[in-house]
mmCIF file with all atom_site columns, C-alpha atoms in Angstrom:
data_model
loop_
_atom_site.group_PDB
_atom_site.id
_atom_site.type_symbol
_atom_site.label_atom_id
_atom_site.label_alt_id
_atom_site.label_comp_id
_atom_site.label_asym_id
_atom_site.label_entity_id
_atom_site.label_seq_id
_atom_site.pdbx_PDB_ins_code
_atom_site.Cartn_x
_atom_site.Cartn_y
_atom_site.Cartn_z
_atom_site.occupancy
_atom_site.B_iso_or_equiv
_atom_site.pdbx_formal_charge
_atom_site.auth_seq_id
_atom_site.auth_comp_id
_atom_site.auth_asym_id
_atom_site.auth_atom_id
_atom_site.pdbx_PDB_model_num
ATOM 1   C CA . MET A 1 1   ? 14.011  -15.010 10.992  1.00 0.00 ? 12  MET A CA 1
ATOM 2   C CA . ALA A 1 2   ? 14.959  -14.175 7.457   1.00 0.00 ? 13  ALA A CA 1
ATOM 3   C CA . ILE A 1 3   ? 13.951  -11.946 4.595   1.00 0.00 ? 14  ILE A CA 1
ATOM 4   C CA . ARG A 1 4   ? 13.503  -13.203 1.085   1.00 0.00 ? 15  ARG A CA 1
ATOM 5   C CA . PRO A 1 5   ? 12.136  -11.698 -2.106  1.00 0.00 ? 16  PRO A CA 1
ATOM 6   C CA . ALA A 1 6   ? 8.558   -12.733 -2.834  1.00 0.00 ? 17  ALA A CA 1
ATOM 7   C CA . LEU A 1 7   ? 8.143   -14.973 -5.860  1.00 0.00 ? 18  LEU A CA 1
ATOM 8   C CA . ALA A 1 8   ? 5.288   -15.277 -8.343  1.00 0.00 ? 19  ALA A CA 1
ATOM 9   C CA . ASN A 1 9   ? 3.839   -18.191 -6.354  1.00 0.00 ? 20  ASN A CA 1
ATOM 10  C CA . ASP A 1 10  ? 3.730   -15.985 -3.214  1.00 0.00 ? 21  ASP A CA 1
ATOM 11  C CA . VAL A 1 11  ? 1.042   -13.621 -4.542  1.00 0.00 ? 22  VAL A CA 1
ATOM 12  C CA . GLN A 1 12  ? -1.755  -15.135 -2.451  1.00 0.00 ? 23  GLN A CA 1
ATOM 13  C CA . THR A 1 13  ? 0.415   -15.245 0.678   1.00 0.00 ? 24  THR A CA 1
ATOM 14  C CA . VAL A 1 14  ? 1.291   -11.561 0.277   1.00 0.00 ? 25  VAL A CA 1
ATOM 15  C CA . ASN A 1 15  ? -2.338  -10.649 -0.426  1.00 0.00 ? 26  ASN A CA 1
ATOM 16  C CA . THR A 1 16  ? -3.575  -12.651 2.579   1.00 0.00 ? 27  THR A CA 1
ATOM 17  C CA . ILE A 1 17  ? -1.146  -10.967 4.983   1.00 0.00 ? 28  ILE A CA 1
ATOM 18  C CA . LEU A 1 18  ? -2.015  -7.524  3.623   1.00 0.00 ? 29  LEU A CA 1
ATOM 19  C CA . LYS A 1 19  ? -5.735  -8.325  3.926   1.00 0.00 ? 30  LYS A CA 1
ATOM 20  C CA . GLN A 1 20  ? -5.276  -9.434  7.530   1.00 0.00 ? 31  GLN A CA 1
ATOM 21  C CA . ALA A 1 21  ? -3.524  -6.148  8.310   1.00 0.00 ? 32  ALA A CA 1
ATOM 22  C CA . ALA A 1 22  ? -6.186  -4.173  6.414   1.00 0.00 ? 33  ALA A CA 1
ATOM 23  C CA . HIS A 1 23  ? -8.888  -5.895  8.450   1.00 0.00 ? 34  HIS A CA 1
ATOM 24  C CA . ARG A 1 24  ? -7.132  -4.922  11.692  1.00 0.00 ? 35  ARG A CA 1
ATOM 25  C CA . ILE A 1 25  ? -6.879  -1.331  10.400  1.00 0.00 ? 36  ILE A CA 1
ATOM 26  C CA . LYS A 1 26  ? -10.594 -1.329  9.533   1.00 0.00 ? 37  LYS A CA 1
ATOM 27  C CA . LEU A 1 27  ? -11.432 -2.461  13.083  1.00 0.00 ? 38  LEU A CA 1
ATOM 28  C CA . THR A 1 28  ? -9.877  0.795   14.334  1.00 0.00 ? 39  THR A CA 1
ATOM 29  C CA . GLY A 1 29  ? -12.373 2.749   12.233  1.00 0.00 ? 40  GLY A CA 1
ATOM 30  C CA . SER A 1 30  ? -9.847  3.775   9.578   1.00 0.00 ? 41  SER A CA 1
ATOM 31  C CA . LEU A 1 31  ? -10.413 3.664   5.816   1.00 0.00 ? 42  LEU A CA 1
ATOM 32  C CA . GLN A 1 32  ? -6.695  3.306   5.175   1.00 0.00 ? 43  GLN A CA 1
ATOM 33  C CA . TRP A 1 33  ? -5.925  0.181   3.129   1.00 0.00 ? 44  TRP A CA 1
ATOM 34  C CA . ALA A 1 34  ? -9.665  -0.386  2.508   1.00 0.00 ? 45  ALA A CA 1
ATOM 35  C CA . HIS A 1 35  ? -8.920  -1.247  -1.133  1.00 0.00 ? 46  HIS A CA 1
ATOM 36  C CA . VAL A 1 36  ? -6.805  -4.194  0.049   1.00 0.00 ? 47  VAL A CA 1
ATOM 37  C CA . LEU A 1 37  ? -9.890  -5.876  1.532   1.00 0.00 ? 48  LEU A CA 1
ATOM 38  C CA . GLU A 1 38  ? -11.471 -5.979  -1.934  1.00 0.00 ? 49  GLU A CA 1
ATOM 39  C CA . ASP A 1 39  ? -8.329  -7.332  -3.651  1.00 0.00 ? 50  ASP A CA 1
ATOM 40  C CA . GLY A 1 40  ? -7.539  -3.856  -4.954  1.00 0.00 ? 51  GLY A CA 1
ATOM 41  C CA . GLU A 1 41  ? -3.863  -4.368  -4.167  1.00 0.00 ? 52  GLU A CA 1
ATOM 42  C CA . LEU A 1 42  ? -3.565  -7.585  -6.228  1.00 0.00 ? 53  LEU A CA 1
ATOM 43  C CA . PRO A 1 43  ? -2.470  -5.896  -9.486  1.00 0.00 ? 54  PRO A CA 1
ATOM 44  C CA . MET A 1 44  ? 0.210   -3.984  -7.561  1.00 0.00 ? 55  MET A CA 1
ATOM 45  C CA . ILE A 1 45  ? 1.364   -7.155  -5.796  1.00 0.00 ? 56  ILE A CA 1
ATOM 46  C CA . HIS A 1 46  ? 1.854   -8.880  -9.161  1.00 0.00 ? 57  HIS A CA 1
ATOM 47  C CA . GLU A 1 47  ? 3.666   -5.864  -10.613 1.00 0.00 ? 58  GLU A CA 1
ATOM 48  C CA . ARG A 1 48  ? 5.873   -5.346  -7.585  1.00 0.00 ? 59  ARG A CA 1
ATOM 49  C CA . ILE A 1 49  ? 6.800   -9.015  -7.268  1.00 0.00 ? 60  ILE A CA 1
ATOM 50  C CA . ASN A 1 50  ? 7.845   -8.903  -10.938 1.00 0.00 ? 61  ASN A CA 1
ATOM 51  C CA . ASN A 1 51  ? 9.902   -5.777  -10.151 1.00 0.00 ? 62  ASN A CA 1
ATOM 52  C CA . GLY A 1 52  ? 11.567  -7.483  -7.172  1.00 0.00 ? 63  GLY A CA 1
ATOM 53  C CA . THR A 1 53  ? 10.285  -5.007  -4.571  1.00 0.00 ? 64  THR A CA 1
ATOM 54  C CA . VAL A 1 54  ? 8.056   -7.277  -2.434  1.00 0.00 ? 65  VAL A CA 1
ATOM 55  C CA . TYR A 1 55  ? 9.649   -9.185  0.427   1.00 0.00 ? 66  TYR A CA 1
ATOM 56  C CA . LEU A 1 56  ? 8.544   -11.787 2.922   1.00 0.00 ? 67  LEU A CA 1
ATOM 57  C CA . TYR A 1 57  ? 9.637   -11.835 6.537   1.00 0.00 ? 68  TYR A CA 1
ATOM 58  C CA . MET A 1 58  ? 10.023  -15.520 7.347   1.00 0.00 ? 69  MET A CA 1
ATOM 59  C CA . LYS A 1 59  ? 9.882   -17.299 10.696  1.00 0.00 ? 70  LYS A CA 1
ATOM 60  C CA . GLU A 1 60  ? 11.000  -20.885 10.271  1.00 0.00 ? 71  GLU A CA 1
ATOM 61  C CA . GLN A 1 61  ? 9.343   -21.797 6.955   1.00 0.00 ? 72  GLN A CA 1
ATOM 62  C CA . GLU A 1 62  ? 6.292   -19.566 7.436   1.00 0.00 ? 73  GLU A CA 1
ATOM 63  C CA . ALA A 1 63  ? 5.621   -16.091 6.067   1.00 0.00 ? 74  ALA A CA 1
ATOM 64  C CA . ALA A 1 64  ? 5.135   -13.936 9.170   1.00 0.00 ? 75  ALA A CA 1
ATOM 65  C CA . GLY A 1 65  ? 5.130   -10.586 7.418   1.00 0.00 ? 76  GLY A CA 1
ATOM 66  C CA . VAL A 1 66  ? 5.453   -8.688  4.195   1.00 0.00 ? 77  VAL A CA 1
ATOM 67  C CA . PHE A 1 67  ? 6.801   -5.336  3.050   1.00 0.00 ? 78  PHE A CA 1
ATOM 68  C CA . TYR A 1 68  ? 7.625   -3.392  -0.090  1.00 0.00 ? 79  TYR A CA 1
ATOM 69  C CA . LEU A 1 69  ? 11.138  -1.949  -0.391  1.00 0.00 ? 80  LEU A CA 1
ATOM 70  C CA . TYR A 1 70  ? 11.920  0.429   -3.249  1.00 0.00 ? 81  TYR A CA 1
ATOM 71  C CA . GLU A 1 71  ? 15.172  1.933   -4.401  1.00 0.00 ? 82  GLU A CA 1
ATOM 72  C CA . GLU A 1 72  ? 13.304  4.121   -6.874  1.00 0.00 ? 83  GLU A CA 1
ATOM 73  C CA . PRO A 1 73  ? 10.949  6.513   -5.046  1.00 0.00 ? 84  PRO A CA 1
ATOM 74  C CA . THR A 1 74  ? 7.298   6.340   -6.040  1.00 0.00 ? 85  THR A CA 1
ATOM 75  C CA . ASP A 1 75  ? 5.277   9.450   -6.878  1.00 0.00 ? 86  ASP A CA 1
ATOM 76  C CA . TRP A 1 76  ? 3.972   9.229   -3.292  1.00 0.00 ? 87  TRP A CA 1
ATOM 77  C CA . ASP A 1 77  ? 7.527   9.259   -1.917  1.00 0.00 ? 88  ASP A CA 1
ATOM 78  C CA . VAL A 1 78  ? 8.512   12.240  -4.056  1.00 0.00 ? 89  VAL A CA 1
ATOM 79  C CA . ARG A 1 79  ? 5.389   14.105  -2.891  1.00 0.00 ? 90  ARG A CA 1
ATOM 80  C CA . LEU A 1 80  ? 6.238   13.480  0.768   1.00 0.00 ? 91  LEU A CA 1
ATOM 81  C CA . TRP A 1 81  ? 10.025  13.676  0.716   1.00 0.00 ? 92  TRP A CA 1
ATOM 82  C CA . GLY A 1 82  ? 10.455  16.222  -2.068  1.00 0.00 ? 93  GLY A CA 1
ATOM 83  C CA . ASP A 1 83  ? 13.380  14.626  -3.819  1.00 0.00 ? 94  ASP A CA 1
ATOM 84  C CA . ALA A 1 84  ? 14.018  12.127  -6.563  1.00 0.00 ? 95  ALA A CA 1
ATOM 85  C CA . ARG A 1 85  ? 16.256  9.077   -6.412  1.00 0.00 ? 96  ARG A CA 1
ATOM 86  C CA . ILE A 1 86  ? 19.289  9.214   -4.129  1.00 0.00 ? 97  ILE A CA 1
ATOM 87  C CA . ASP A 1 87  ? 21.852  6.401   -4.247  1.00 0.00 ? 98  ASP A CA 1
ATOM 88  C CA . GLY A 1 88  ? 21.571  4.122   -1.226  1.00 0.00 ? 99  GLY A CA 1
ATOM 89  C CA . VAL A 1 89  ? 18.206  5.502   -0.073  1.00 0.00 ? 100 VAL A CA 1
ATOM 90  C CA . TYR A 1 90  ? 15.353  2.980   -0.013  1.00 0.00 ? 101 TYR A CA 1
ATOM 91  C CA . TYR A 1 91  ? 11.653  3.480   0.714   1.00 0.00 ? 102 TYR A CA 1
ATOM 92  C CA . LEU A 1 92  ? 9.750   1.068   2.943   1.00 0.00 ? 103 LEU A CA 1
ATOM 93  C CA . HIS A 1 93  ? 6.004   0.565   2.431   1.00 0.00 ? 104 HIS A CA 1
ATOM 94  C CA . LYS A 1 94  ? 3.128   -1.788  3.275   1.00 0.00 ? 105 LYS A CA 1
ATOM 95  C CA . VAL A 1 95  ? 4.778   -3.309  6.325   1.00 0.00 ? 106 VAL A CA 1
ATOM 96  C CA . ALA A 1 96  ? 2.334   -5.928  7.575   1.00 0.00 ? 107 ALA A CA 1
ATOM 97  C CA . LEU A 1 97  ? 2.306   -8.936  9.870   1.00 0.00 ? 108 LEU A CA 1
ATOM 98  C CA . ALA A 1 98  ? 0.173   -12.049 9.594   1.00 0.00 ? 109 ALA A CA 1
ATOM 99  C CA . ASP A 1 99  ? -2.500  -12.210 12.288  1.00 0.00 ? 110 ASP A CA 1
ATOM 100 C CA . SER A 1 100 ? -0.729  -15.014 14.135  1.00 0.00 ? 111 SER A CA 1
ATOM 101 C CA . TYR A 1 101 ? 2.384   -12.839 14.611  1.00 0.00 ? 112 TYR A CA 1
ATOM 102 C CA . THR A 1 102 ? 0.833   -9.653  16.000  1.00 0.00 ? 113 THR A CA 1
ATOM 103 C CA . GLY A 1 103 ? 1.365   -8.663  19.615  1.00 0.00 ? 114 GLY A CA 1
ATOM 104 C CA . LYS A 1 104 ? 4.617   -10.618 19.872  1.00 0.00 ? 115 LYS A CA 1
ATOM 105 C CA . ASN A 1 105 ? 7.150   -7.871  19.127  1.00 0.00 ? 116 ASN A CA 1
ATOM 106 C CA . GLU A 1 106 ? 7.462   -9.244  15.586  1.00 0.00 ? 117 GLU A CA 1
ATOM 107 C CA . GLY A 1 107 ? 6.958   -5.799  14.030  1.00 0.00 ? 118 GLY A CA 1
ATOM 108 C CA . GLN A 1 108 ? 10.134  -4.584  15.669  1.00 0.00 ? 119 GLN A CA 1
ATOM 109 C CA . LYS A 1 109 ? 11.954  -7.791  14.680  1.00 0.00 ? 120 LYS A CA 1
ATOM 110 C CA . LEU A 1 110 ? 10.796  -7.361  11.091  1.00 0.00 ? 121 LEU A CA 1
ATOM 111 C CA . LEU A 1 111 ? 12.115  -3.786  11.015  1.00 0.00 ? 122 LEU A CA 1
ATOM 112 C CA . GLU A 1 112 ? 15.433  -4.928  12.520  1.00 0.00 ? 123 GLU A CA 1
ATOM 113 C CA . ALA A 1 113 ? 15.692  -7.569  9.798   1.00 0.00 ? 124 ALA A CA 1
ATOM 114 C CA . VAL A 1 114 ? 14.999  -4.953  7.101   1.00 0.00 ? 125 VAL A CA 1
ATOM 115 C CA . LYS A 1 115 ? 17.806  -2.781  8.488   1.00 0.00 ? 126 LYS A CA 1
ATOM 116 C CA . THR A 1 116 ? 20.317  -5.634  8.161   1.00 0.00 ? 127 THR A CA 1
ATOM 117 C CA . TYR A 1 117 ? 19.186  -6.565  4.646   1.00 0.00 ? 128 TYR A CA 1
ATOM 118 C CA . ARG A 1 118 ? 21.533  -5.608  1.779   1.00 0.00 ? 129 ARG A CA 1
ATOM 119 C CA . PRO A 1 119 ? 24.084  -3.849  3.999   1.00 0.00 ? 130 PRO A CA 1
ATOM 120 C CA . SER A 1 120 ? 26.337  -2.933  1.071   1.00 0.00 ? 131 SER A CA 1
ATOM 121 C CA . GLN A 1 121 ? 23.494  -1.241  -0.828  1.00 0.00 ? 132 GLN A CA 1
ATOM 122 C CA . ILE A 1 122 ? 21.198  0.411   1.707   1.00 0.00 ? 133 ILE A CA 1
ATOM 123 C CA . THR A 1 123 ? 22.549  3.475   3.501   1.00 0.00 ? 134 THR A CA 1
ATOM 124 C CA . GLU A 1 124 ? 19.178  4.950   4.489   1.00 0.00 ? 135 GLU A CA 1
ATOM 125 C CA . ILE A 1 125 ? 15.610  3.694   4.803   1.00 0.00 ? 136 ILE A CA 1
ATOM 126 C CA . ARG A 1 126 ? 12.700  6.107   4.649   1.00 0.00 ? 137 ARG A CA 1
ATOM 127 C CA . LEU A 1 127 ? 9.121   5.401   5.640   1.00 0.00 ? 138 LEU A CA 1
ATOM 128 C CA . ASP A 1 128 ? 5.931   7.262   6.363   1.00 0.00 ? 139 ASP A CA 1
ATOM 129 C CA . CYS A 1 129 ? 2.792   6.687   8.367   1.00 0.00 ? 140 CYS A CA 1
ATOM 130 C CA . MET A 1 130 ? -0.314  8.596   9.285   1.00 0.00 ? 141 MET A CA 1
ATOM 131 C CA . ALA A 1 131 ? 0.493   10.911  12.171  1.00 0.00 ? 142 ALA A CA 1
ATOM 132 C CA . GLU A 1 132 ? -2.580  9.725   14.077  1.00 0.00 ? 143 GLU A CA 1
ATOM 133 C CA . LYS A 1 133 ? -1.377  6.092   14.170  1.00 0.00 ? 144 LYS A CA 1
ATOM 134 C CA . ALA A 1 134 ? 0.279   6.179   17.601  1.00 0.00 ? 145 ALA A CA 1
ATOM 135 C CA . VAL A 1 135 ? 1.071   2.450   17.616  1.00 0.00 ? 146 VAL A CA 1
ATOM 136 C CA . LEU A 1 136 ? 3.011   2.698   14.347  1.00 0.00 ? 147 LEU A CA 1
ATOM 137 C CA . ASN A 1 137 ? 4.755   5.926   15.307  1.00 0.00 ? 148 ASN A CA 1
ATOM 138 C CA . ASN A 1 138 ? 5.891   4.302   18.561  1.00 0.00 ? 149 ASN A CA 1
ATOM 139 C CA . LEU A 1 139 ? 7.002   1.148   16.745  1.00 0.00 ? 150 LEU A CA 1
ATOM 140 C CA . TYR A 1 140 ? 9.160   3.110   14.304  1.00 0.00 ? 151 TYR A CA 1
ATOM 141 C CA . SER A 1 141 ? 10.746  5.161   17.093  1.00 0.00 ? 152 SER A CA 1
ATOM 142 C CA . ARG A 1 142 ? 11.439  2.043   19.196  1.00 0.00 ? 153 ARG A CA 1
ATOM 143 C CA . SER A 1 143 ? 12.959  0.368   16.148  1.00 0.00 ? 154 SER A CA 1
ATOM 144 C CA . GLY A 1 144 ? 15.621  3.029   15.652  1.00 0.00 ? 155 GLY A CA 1
ATOM 145 C CA . PHE A 1 145 ? 13.904  5.189   13.051  1.00 0.00 ? 156 PHE A CA 1
ATOM 146 C CA . SER A 1 146 ? 14.251  8.923   13.641  1.00 0.00 ? 157 SER A CA 1
ATOM 147 C CA . PHE A 1 147 ? 11.352  11.307  13.204  1.00 0.00 ? 158 PHE A CA 1
ATOM 148 C CA . HIS A 1 148 ? 12.149  13.534  10.230  1.00 0.00 ? 159 HIS A CA 1
ATOM 149 C CA . GLN A 1 149 ? 9.082   15.759  9.883   1.00 0.00 ? 160 GLN A CA 1
ATOM 150 C CA . MET A 1 150 ? 5.308   15.895  9.613   1.00 0.00 ? 161 MET A CA 1
ATOM 151 C CA . VAL A 1 151 ? 3.740   16.655  6.248   1.00 0.00 ? 162 VAL A CA 1
ATOM 152 C CA . ARG A 1 152 ? 0.311   18.161  6.823   1.00 0.00 ? 163 ARG A CA 1
ATOM 153 C CA . GLN A 1 153 ? -2.927  17.426  4.991   1.00 0.00 ? 164 GLN A CA 1
ATOM 154 C CA . VAL A 1 154 ? -1.699  15.080  2.300   1.00 0.00 ? 165 VAL A CA 1
ATOM 155 C CA . PRO A 1 155 ? -4.435  13.717  0.010   1.00 0.00 ? 166 PRO A CA 1
ATOM 156 C CA . ASN A 1 156 ? -4.314  9.919   0.064   1.00 0.00 ? 167 ASN A CA 1
ATOM 157 C CA . ASN A 1 157 ? -7.045  8.387   -2.114  1.00 0.00 ? 168 ASN A CA 1
ATOM 158 C CA . VAL A 1 158 ? -10.103 8.491   0.177   1.00 0.00 ? 169 VAL A CA 1
ATOM 159 C CA . LEU A 1 159 ? -8.773  10.787  2.883   1.00 0.00 ? 170 LEU A CA 1
ATOM 160 C CA . MET A 1 160 ? -6.660  13.797  3.781   1.00 0.00 ? 171 MET A CA 1
ATOM 161 C CA . ALA A 1 161 ? -4.226  13.205  6.596   1.00 0.00 ? 172 ALA A CA 1
ATOM 162 C CA . ASP A 1 162 ? -1.040  14.343  8.254   1.00 0.00 ? 173 ASP A CA 1
ATOM 163 C CA . PHE A 1 163 ? 1.871   11.982  7.642   1.00 0.00 ? 174 PHE A CA 1
ATOM 164 C CA . ASN A 1 164 ? 4.978   11.531  9.756   1.00 0.00 ? 175 ASN A CA 1
ATOM 165 C CA . LEU A 1 165 ? 8.230   10.789  7.966   1.00 0.00 ? 176 LEU A CA 1
ATOM 166 C CA . TYR A 1 166 ? 10.911  8.599   9.543   1.00 0.00 ? 177 TYR A CA 1
ATOM 167 C CA . THR A 1 167 ? 14.453  7.708   8.538   1.00 0.00 ? 178 THR A CA 1
ATOM 168 C CA . TRP A 1 168 ? 17.010  5.161   9.563   1.00 0.00 ? 179 TRP A CA 1
ATOM 169 C CA . ARG A 1 169 ? 20.631  5.629   8.537   1.00 0.00 ? 180 ARG A CA 1
ATOM 170 C CA . ARG A 1 170 ? 23.202  2.882   8.529   1.00 0.00 ? 181 ARG A CA 1
ATOM 171 C CA . PRO A 1 171 ? 25.948  3.713   11.050  1.00 0.00 ? 182 PRO A CA 1
ATOM 172 C CA . ALA A 1 172 ? 29.088  5.140   9.424   1.00 0.00 ? 183 ALA A CA 1
ATOM 173 C CA . GLU A 1 173 ? 31.268  2.278   10.675  1.00 0.00 ? 184 GLU A CA 1
ATOM 174 C CA . GLU A 1 174 ? 29.104  -0.175  8.714   1.00 0.00 ? 185 GLU A CA 1
ATOM 175 C CA . LEU A 1 175 ? 29.455  1.740   5.446   1.00 0.00 ? 186 LEU A CA 1
ATOM 176 C CA . SER A 1 176 ? 33.136  1.135   4.802   1.00 0.00 ? 187 SER A CA 1
#
């Protein structure tokens, strides 16, 4: 398994994986990521690939997953976390697995790979998820992310929801 930055020719791969995840989310009855199903994320994929913030989680030569990793917090991050940019703190978003990799513990492996990526630059990773998403909350806890707090009734496009915030901090002995 490896992580690599997504390239311009990976746009469709990224979009396909995100659509597969959005379809699985829709099957649970949630409207979250609904815009992805109608290619509403495509402009952001292009922009974020150009900015170097989209990554592929590779198994062999196949893209098994995708995620966005930002050093600069988005407006969403600032709304949830309440602070601007902090050196070494990165924000993890849109973590998704391809359909053929779900149910195989690959989500946890992907998160482990993210934690070992750029060890000299990343001291902390922050992420959020809807509080009602028990599967994701359990995944983040099992993967070494610590619950930070719940932010209640956050407007998120088509819905209002409670969001749980999680952090992972690089161990001190790895920072020197």
